[in-house]
Tab-separated table of C-alpha atoms in Angstrom:
chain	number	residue	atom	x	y	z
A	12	UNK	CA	38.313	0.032	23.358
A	13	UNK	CA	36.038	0.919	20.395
A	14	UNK	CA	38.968	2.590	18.400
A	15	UNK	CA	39.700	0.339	15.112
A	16	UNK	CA	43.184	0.929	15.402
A	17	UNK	CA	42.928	-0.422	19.480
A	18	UNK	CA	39.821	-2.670	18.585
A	19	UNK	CA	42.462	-4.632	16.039
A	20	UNK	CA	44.921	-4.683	18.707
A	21	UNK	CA	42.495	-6.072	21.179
A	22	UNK	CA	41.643	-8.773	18.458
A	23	UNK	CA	45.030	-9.604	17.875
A	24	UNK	CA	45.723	-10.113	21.564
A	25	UNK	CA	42.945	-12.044	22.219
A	26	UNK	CA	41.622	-13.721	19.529
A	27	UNK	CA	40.543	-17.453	20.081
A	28	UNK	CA	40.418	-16.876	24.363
A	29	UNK	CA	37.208	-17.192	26.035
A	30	UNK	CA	35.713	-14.887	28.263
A	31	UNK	CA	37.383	-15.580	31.698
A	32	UNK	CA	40.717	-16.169	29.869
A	33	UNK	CA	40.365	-12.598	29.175
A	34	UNK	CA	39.164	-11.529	32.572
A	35	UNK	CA	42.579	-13.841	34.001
A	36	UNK	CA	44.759	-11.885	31.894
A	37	UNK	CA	43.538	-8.396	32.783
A	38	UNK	CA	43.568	-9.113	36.973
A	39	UNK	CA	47.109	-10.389	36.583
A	40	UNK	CA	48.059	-7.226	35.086
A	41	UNK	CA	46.462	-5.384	37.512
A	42	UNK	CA	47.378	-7.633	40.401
A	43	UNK	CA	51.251	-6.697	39.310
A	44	UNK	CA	50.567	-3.386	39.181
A	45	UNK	CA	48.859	-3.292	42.519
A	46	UNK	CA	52.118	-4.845	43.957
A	47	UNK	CA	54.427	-2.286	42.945
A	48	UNK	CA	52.496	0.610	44.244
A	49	UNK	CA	52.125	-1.350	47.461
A	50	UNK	CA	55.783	-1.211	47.852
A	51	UNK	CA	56.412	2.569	47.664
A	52	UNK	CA	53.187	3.723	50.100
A	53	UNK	CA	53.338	3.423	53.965
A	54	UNK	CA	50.242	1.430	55.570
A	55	UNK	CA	48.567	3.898	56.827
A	56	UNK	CA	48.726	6.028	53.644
A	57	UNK	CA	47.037	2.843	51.641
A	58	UNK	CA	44.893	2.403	54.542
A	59	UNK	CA	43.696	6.112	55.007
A	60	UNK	CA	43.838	6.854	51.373
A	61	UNK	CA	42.569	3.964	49.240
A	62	UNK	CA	41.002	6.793	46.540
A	63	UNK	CA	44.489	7.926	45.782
A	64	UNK	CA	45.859	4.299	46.013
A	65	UNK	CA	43.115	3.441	43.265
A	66	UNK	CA	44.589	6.268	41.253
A	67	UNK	CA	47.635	5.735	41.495
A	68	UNK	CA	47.190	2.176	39.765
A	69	UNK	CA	45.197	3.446	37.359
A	70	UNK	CA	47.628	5.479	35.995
A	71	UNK	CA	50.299	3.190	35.977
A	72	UNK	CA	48.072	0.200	34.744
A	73	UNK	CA	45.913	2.343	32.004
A	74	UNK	CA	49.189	2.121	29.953
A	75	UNK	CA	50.374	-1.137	30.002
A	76	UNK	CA	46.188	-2.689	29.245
A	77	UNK	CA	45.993	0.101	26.851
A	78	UNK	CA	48.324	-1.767	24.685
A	79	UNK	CA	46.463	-4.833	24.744
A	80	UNK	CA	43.358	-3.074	23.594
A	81	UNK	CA	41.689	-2.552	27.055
A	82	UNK	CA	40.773	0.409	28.348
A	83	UNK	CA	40.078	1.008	32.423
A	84	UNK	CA	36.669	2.743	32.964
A	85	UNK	CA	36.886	2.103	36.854
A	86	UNK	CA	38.939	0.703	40.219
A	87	UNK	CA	38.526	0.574	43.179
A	88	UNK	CA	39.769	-0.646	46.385
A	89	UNK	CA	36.815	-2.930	48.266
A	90	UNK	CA	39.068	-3.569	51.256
A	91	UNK	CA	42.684	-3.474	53.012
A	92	UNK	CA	43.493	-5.889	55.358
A	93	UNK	CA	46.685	-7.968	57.387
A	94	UNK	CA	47.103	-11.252	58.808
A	95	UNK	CA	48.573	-9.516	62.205
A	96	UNK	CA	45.687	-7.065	63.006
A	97	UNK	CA	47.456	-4.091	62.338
A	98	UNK	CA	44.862	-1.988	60.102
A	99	UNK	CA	42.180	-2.788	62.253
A	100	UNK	CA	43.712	-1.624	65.207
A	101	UNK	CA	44.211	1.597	63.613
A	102	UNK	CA	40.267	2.118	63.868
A	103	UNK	CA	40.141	1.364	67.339
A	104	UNK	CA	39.704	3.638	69.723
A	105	UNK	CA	43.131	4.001	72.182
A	106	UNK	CA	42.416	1.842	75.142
A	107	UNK	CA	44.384	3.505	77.223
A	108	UNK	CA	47.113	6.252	77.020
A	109	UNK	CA	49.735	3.952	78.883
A	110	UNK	CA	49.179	1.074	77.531
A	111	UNK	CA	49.731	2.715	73.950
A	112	UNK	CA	53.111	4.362	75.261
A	113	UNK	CA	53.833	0.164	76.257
A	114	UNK	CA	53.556	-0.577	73.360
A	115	UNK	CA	54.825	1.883	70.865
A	116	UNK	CA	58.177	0.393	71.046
A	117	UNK	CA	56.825	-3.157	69.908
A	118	UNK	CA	54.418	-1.896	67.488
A	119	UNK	CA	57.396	0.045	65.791
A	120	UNK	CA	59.652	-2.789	65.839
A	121	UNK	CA	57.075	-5.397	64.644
A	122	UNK	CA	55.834	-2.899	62.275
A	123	UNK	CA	59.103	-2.205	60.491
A	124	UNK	CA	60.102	-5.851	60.697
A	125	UNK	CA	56.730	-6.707	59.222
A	126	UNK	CA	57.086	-4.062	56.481
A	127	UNK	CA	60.373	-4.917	55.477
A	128	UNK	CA	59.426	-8.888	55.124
A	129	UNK	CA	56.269	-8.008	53.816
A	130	UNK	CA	58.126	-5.724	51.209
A	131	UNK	CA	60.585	-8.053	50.286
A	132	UNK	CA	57.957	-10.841	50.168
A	133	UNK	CA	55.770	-8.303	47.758
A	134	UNK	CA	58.985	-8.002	45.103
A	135	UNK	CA	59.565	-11.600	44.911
A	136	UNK	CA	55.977	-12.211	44.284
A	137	UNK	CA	55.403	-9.298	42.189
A	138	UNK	CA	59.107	-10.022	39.917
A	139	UNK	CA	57.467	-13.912	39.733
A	140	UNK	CA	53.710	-12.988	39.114
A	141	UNK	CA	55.554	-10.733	36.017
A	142	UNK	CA	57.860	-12.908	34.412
A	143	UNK	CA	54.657	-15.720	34.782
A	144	UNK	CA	52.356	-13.213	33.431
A	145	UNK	CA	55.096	-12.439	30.508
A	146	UNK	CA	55.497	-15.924	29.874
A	147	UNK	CA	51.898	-16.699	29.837
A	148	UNK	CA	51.039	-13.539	27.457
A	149	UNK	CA	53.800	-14.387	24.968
A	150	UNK	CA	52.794	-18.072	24.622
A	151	UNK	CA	49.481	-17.251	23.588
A	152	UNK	CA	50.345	-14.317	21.644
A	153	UNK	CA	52.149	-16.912	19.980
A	154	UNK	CA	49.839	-18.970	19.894
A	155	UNK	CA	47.007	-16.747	18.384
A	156	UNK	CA	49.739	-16.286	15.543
A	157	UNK	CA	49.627	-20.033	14.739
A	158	UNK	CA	46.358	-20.368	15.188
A	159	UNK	CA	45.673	-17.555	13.074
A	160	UNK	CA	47.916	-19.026	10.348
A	161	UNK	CA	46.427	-22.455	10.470
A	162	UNK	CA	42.719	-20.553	9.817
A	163	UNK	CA	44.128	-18.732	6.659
A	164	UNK	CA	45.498	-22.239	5.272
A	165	UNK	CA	42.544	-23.982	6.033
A	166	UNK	CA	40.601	-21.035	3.882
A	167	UNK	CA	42.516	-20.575	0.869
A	168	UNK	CA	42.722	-24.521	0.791
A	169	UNK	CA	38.660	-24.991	0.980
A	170	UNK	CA	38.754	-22.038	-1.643
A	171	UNK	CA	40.903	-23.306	-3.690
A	172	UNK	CA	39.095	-26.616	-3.514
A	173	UNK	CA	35.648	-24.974	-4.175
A	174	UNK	CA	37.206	-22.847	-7.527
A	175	UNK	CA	38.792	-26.254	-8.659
A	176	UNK	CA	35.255	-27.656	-8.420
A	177	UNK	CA	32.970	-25.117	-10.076
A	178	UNK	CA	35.455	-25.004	-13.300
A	179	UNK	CA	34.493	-28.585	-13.111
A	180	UNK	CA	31.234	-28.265	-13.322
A	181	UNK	CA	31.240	-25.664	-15.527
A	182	UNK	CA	33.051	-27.324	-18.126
A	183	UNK	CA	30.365	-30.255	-17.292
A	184	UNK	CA	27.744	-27.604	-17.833
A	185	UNK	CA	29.185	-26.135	-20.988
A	186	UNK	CA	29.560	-29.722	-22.765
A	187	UNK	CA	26.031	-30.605	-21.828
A	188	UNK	CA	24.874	-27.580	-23.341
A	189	UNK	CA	26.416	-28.607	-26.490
A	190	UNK	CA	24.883	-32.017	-26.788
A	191	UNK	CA	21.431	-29.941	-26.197
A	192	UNK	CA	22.403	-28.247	-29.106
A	193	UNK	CA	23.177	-30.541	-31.545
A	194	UNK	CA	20.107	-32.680	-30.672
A	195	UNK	CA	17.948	-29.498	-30.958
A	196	UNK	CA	19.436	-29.287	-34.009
A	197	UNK	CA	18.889	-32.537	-35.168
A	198	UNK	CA	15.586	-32.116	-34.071
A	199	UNK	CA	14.153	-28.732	-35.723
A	200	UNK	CA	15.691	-30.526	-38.829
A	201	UNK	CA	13.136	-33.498	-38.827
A	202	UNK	CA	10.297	-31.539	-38.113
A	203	UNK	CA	11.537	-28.898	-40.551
A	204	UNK	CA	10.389	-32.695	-42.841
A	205	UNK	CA	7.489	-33.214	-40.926
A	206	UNK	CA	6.114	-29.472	-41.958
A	207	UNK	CA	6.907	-29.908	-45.251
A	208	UNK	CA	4.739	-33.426	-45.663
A	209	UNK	CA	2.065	-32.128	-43.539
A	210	UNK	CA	1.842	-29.046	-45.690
A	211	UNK	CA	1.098	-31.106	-48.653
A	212	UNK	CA	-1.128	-33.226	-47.364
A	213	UNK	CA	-3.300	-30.396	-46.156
A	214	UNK	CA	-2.950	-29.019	-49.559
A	215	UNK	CA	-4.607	-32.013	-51.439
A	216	UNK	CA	-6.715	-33.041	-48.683
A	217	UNK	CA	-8.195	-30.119	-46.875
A	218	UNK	CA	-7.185	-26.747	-49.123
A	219	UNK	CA	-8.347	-28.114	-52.548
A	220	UNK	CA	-11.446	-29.235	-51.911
A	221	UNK	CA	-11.958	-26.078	-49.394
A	222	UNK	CA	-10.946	-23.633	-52.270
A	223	UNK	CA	-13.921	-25.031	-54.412
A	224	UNK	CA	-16.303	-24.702	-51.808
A	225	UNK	CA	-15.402	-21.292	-50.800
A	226	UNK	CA	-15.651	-20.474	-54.850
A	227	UNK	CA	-19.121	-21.681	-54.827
A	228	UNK	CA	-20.004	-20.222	-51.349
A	229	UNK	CA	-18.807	-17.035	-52.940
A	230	UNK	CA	-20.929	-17.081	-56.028
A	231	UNK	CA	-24.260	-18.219	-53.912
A	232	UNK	CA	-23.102	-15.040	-51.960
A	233	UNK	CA	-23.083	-13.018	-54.958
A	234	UNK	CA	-26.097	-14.180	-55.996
A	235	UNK	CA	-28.270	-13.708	-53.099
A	236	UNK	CA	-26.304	-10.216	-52.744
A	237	UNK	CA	-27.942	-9.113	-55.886
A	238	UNK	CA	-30.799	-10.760	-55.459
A	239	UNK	CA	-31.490	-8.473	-51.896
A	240	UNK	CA	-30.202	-5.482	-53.758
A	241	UNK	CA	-33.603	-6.010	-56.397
A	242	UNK	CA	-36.200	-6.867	-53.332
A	243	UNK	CA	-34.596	-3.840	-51.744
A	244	UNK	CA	-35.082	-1.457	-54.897
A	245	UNK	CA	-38.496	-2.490	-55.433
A	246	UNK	CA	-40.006	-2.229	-51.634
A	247	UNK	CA	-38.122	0.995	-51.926
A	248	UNK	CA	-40.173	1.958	-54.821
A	249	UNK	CA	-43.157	0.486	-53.539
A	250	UNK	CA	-43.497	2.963	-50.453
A	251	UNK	CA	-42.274	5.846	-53.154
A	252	UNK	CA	-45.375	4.820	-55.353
A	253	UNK	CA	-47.554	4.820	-51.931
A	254	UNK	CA	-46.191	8.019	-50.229
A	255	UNK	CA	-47.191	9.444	-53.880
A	256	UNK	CA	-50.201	8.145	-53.550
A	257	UNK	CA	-51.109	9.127	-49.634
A	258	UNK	CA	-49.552	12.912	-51.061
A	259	UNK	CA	-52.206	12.990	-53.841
A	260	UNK	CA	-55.244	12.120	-51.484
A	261	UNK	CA	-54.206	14.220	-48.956
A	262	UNK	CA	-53.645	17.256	-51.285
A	263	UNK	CA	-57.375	16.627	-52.940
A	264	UNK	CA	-58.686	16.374	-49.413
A	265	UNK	CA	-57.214	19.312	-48.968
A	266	UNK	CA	-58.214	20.874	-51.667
A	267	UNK	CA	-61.801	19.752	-50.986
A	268	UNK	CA	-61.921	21.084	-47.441
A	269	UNK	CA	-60.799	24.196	-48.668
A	270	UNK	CA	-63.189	24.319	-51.226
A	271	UNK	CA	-66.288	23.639	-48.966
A	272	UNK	CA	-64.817	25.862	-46.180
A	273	UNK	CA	-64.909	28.518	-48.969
A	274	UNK	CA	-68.242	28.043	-50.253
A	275	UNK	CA	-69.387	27.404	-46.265
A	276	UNK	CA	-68.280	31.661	-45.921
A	277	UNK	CA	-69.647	32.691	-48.943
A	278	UNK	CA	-73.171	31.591	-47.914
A	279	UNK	CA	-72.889	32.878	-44.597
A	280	UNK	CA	-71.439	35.702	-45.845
A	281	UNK	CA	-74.625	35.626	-48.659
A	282	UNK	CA	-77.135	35.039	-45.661
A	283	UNK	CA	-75.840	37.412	-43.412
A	284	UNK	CA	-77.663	37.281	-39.876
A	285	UNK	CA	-79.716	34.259	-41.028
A	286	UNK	CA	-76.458	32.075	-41.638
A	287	UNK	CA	-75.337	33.492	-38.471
A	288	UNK	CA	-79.118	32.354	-36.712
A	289	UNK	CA	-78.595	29.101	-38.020
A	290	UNK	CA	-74.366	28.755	-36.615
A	291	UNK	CA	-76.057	30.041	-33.367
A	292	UNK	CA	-78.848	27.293	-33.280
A	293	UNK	CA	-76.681	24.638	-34.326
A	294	UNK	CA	-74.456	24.826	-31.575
A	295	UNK	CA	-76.508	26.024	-29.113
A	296	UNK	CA	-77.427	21.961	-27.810
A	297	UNK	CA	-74.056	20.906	-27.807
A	298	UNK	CA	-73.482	24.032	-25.240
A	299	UNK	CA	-76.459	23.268	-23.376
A	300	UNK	CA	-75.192	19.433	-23.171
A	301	UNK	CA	-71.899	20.860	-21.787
A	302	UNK	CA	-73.789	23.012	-19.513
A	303	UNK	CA	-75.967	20.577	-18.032
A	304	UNK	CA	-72.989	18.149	-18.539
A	305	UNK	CA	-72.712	17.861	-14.476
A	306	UNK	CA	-76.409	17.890	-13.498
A	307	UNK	CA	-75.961	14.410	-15.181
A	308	UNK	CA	-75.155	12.634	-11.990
A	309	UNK	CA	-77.731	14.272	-9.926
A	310	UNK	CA	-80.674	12.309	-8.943
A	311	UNK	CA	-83.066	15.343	-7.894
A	312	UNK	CA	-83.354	18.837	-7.809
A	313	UNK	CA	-85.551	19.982	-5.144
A	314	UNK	CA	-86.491	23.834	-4.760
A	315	UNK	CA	-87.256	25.456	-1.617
A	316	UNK	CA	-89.451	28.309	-1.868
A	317	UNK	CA	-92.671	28.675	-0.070
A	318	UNK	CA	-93.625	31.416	-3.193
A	319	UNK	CA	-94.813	29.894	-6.616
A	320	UNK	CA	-93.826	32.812	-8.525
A	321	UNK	CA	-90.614	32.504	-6.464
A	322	UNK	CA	-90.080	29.572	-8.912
A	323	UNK	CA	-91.068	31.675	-11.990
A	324	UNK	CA	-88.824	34.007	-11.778
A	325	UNK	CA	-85.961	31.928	-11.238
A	326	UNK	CA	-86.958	30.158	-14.428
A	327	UNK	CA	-86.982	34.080	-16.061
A	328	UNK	CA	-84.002	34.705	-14.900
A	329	UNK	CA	-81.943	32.106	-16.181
A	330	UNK	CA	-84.013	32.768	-19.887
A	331	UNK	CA	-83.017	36.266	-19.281
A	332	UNK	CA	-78.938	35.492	-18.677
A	333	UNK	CA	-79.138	32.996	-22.008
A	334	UNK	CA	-77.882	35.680	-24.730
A	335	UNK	CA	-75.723	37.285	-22.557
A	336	UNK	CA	-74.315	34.007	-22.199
A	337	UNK	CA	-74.264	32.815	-26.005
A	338	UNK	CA	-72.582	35.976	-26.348
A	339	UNK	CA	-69.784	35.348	-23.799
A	340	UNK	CA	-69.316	31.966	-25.690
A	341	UNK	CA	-69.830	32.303	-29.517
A	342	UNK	CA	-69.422	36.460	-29.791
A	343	UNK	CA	-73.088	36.481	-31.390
A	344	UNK	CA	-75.563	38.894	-29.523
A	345	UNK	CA	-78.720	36.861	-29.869
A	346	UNK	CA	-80.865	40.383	-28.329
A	347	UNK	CA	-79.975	42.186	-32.381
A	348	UNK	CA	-81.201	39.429	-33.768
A	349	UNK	CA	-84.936	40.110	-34.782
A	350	UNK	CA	-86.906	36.997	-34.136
A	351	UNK	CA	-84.704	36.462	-30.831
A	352	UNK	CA	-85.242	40.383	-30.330
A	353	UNK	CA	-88.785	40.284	-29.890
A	354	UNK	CA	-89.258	37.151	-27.934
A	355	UNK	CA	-87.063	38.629	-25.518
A	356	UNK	CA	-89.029	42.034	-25.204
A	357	UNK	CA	-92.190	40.196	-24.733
A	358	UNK	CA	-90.645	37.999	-22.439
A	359	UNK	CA	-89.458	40.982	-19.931
């Protein structure tokens, strides 16, 4: 059973037994049981009826394992039998009607005679199988309990053993630790010393002499510090002296430009047209360069016209379109100008 209260019980009963010693104990039981039912149930009711048989012994058997911690899920009956024939017969279909009537009187008698040795046979057996089955249980019952006795000895011995040991040890432990301690001790003390010495050894040997040296690094330090400050002040002042300088020329330059740009508008403005003329003329190649510019990178110009004054007025044309564009270009109307005026009326 899976109880804890019956699991324990089970435990208790069979703690220590193996498998089949289990599986002895639980068919005796049964076995007595099986007995004792036998003896209050005719044959032909265990015969006819083994479903209620199997009940029957389960309910008088669930009780008594149920104690030991074992609970019955399922019996059954797998067969009935006798040594003189008698159950099989009773499947047998009746030979014949006389011969049955024969032999009712010596079936009867055998059959209670059989019964009541069989019955009698069945008690002994069962009252022996019992007080076996008693005996049997109660000696290992009993023997579980010294067995179980023996176990918790055997523990609390090795325990106690085990405790004994690691106070041993400990106390092993502890006075080790203290030896560590004193020699640690002993030890931090002596190079405590060993600081000390090497300390002033450093001090005349290494941080003297590296004091001076620093001291002079220092000054040299100093020195050149200063010294970059002056080369620094002066370039500064150099390129203030220049940029001065650069300011000045630019400003008369300046000045100058303005000056000739000024005196540049008064005369045109003094010369009127004529200054204008004279703009006009200047520029005028560097927009005919522009102009013909692309006709640079031709090789020939070939005209196709089977009229010679075909070409002439082509070359009148363009004339004709120059002041219109001068005019497109520069603003100045070359046609109000007089000179240009009349060598363009004659022209047209």
């Amino acid at each position: 059973m899976t109880e804890k209260e019956l699991l324990a019980v089970a435990c208790e009963q069979f703690l220590g037994k193996n498998v089949q010693d289990i599986k002895n104990v639980v068919l005796q039981t049964l076995e007595g049981h099986l007995r004792s039912i036998l003896g209050t149930l005719t044959v032909e009711q265990i015969y006819q009826d083994r479903d209620q048989f199997a009940k029957l012994v389960r309910e008088v058997a669930a009780p008594d394992v149920g104690r030991m911690g074992i609970e019955i899920l399922s019996f059954t009956i797998k067969d009935v039998y006798d040594k003189v024939d008698y159950l099989s017969s009773l499947g047998k279909t009746q030979t014949a009607v006389v011969q049955r009537d024969a032999d009712i009187g010596v079936a009867e008698a055998e059959r209670d005679a059989g019964i009541r040795c069989k019955k009698e046979m069945l008690d002994v057996k069962f009252m022996a199988d019992t007080k076996i089955a008693d005996s049997k249980r109660a000696f290992e019952l009993q023997k579980s309990a010294f067995s179980e006795e023996v176990n918790i000895k055997t523990a609390e011995a090795q325990l106690a053993y085990e405790l004994q040991g690691a106070r041993e040890q400990q106390k092993i432990r502890q006075e080790e630790i203290e030896i560590e301690i004193v020699q640690r001790k002993k030890q931090i003390a002596v190079e405590a010393q060993e600081i000390l010495r090497v300390d002033k050894e450093l001090i005349a040997t290494v941080r003297r002499p590296a004091e001076a040296e620093a001291h002079r690094i220092q000054q040299i330090a100093e020195g050149e510090k200063v010294k970059q400050v002056l080369l620094a002040q002066a370039e500064a002042e150099k390129i203030r002296k220049i940029g001065e300088a650069e300011a000045a020329v630019i400003e008369a330059m300046g000045k100058a430009e303005a000056e000739r740009m000024k005196l540049k508008a008064e005369a045109y403005q003094k010369y009127g047209d004529a200054a204008k003329m004279a703009l006009v003329l200047e520029t005028l190649p560097e927009i005919a360069a522009k102009i013909a510019a692309p006709l640079t990178k031709v090789d020939e110009i070939v005209i196709l016209s089977g009229d010679n004054s075909k070409v002439t007025s082509e070359v009148n044309r363009l004339l004709a379109e120059l002041p219109a564009s001068v005019h497109a270009l520069t603003g100045v109307d070359l046609t109000q100008i007089p000179l240009i005026k009349k060598a363009t009326s004659a022209q047209v």
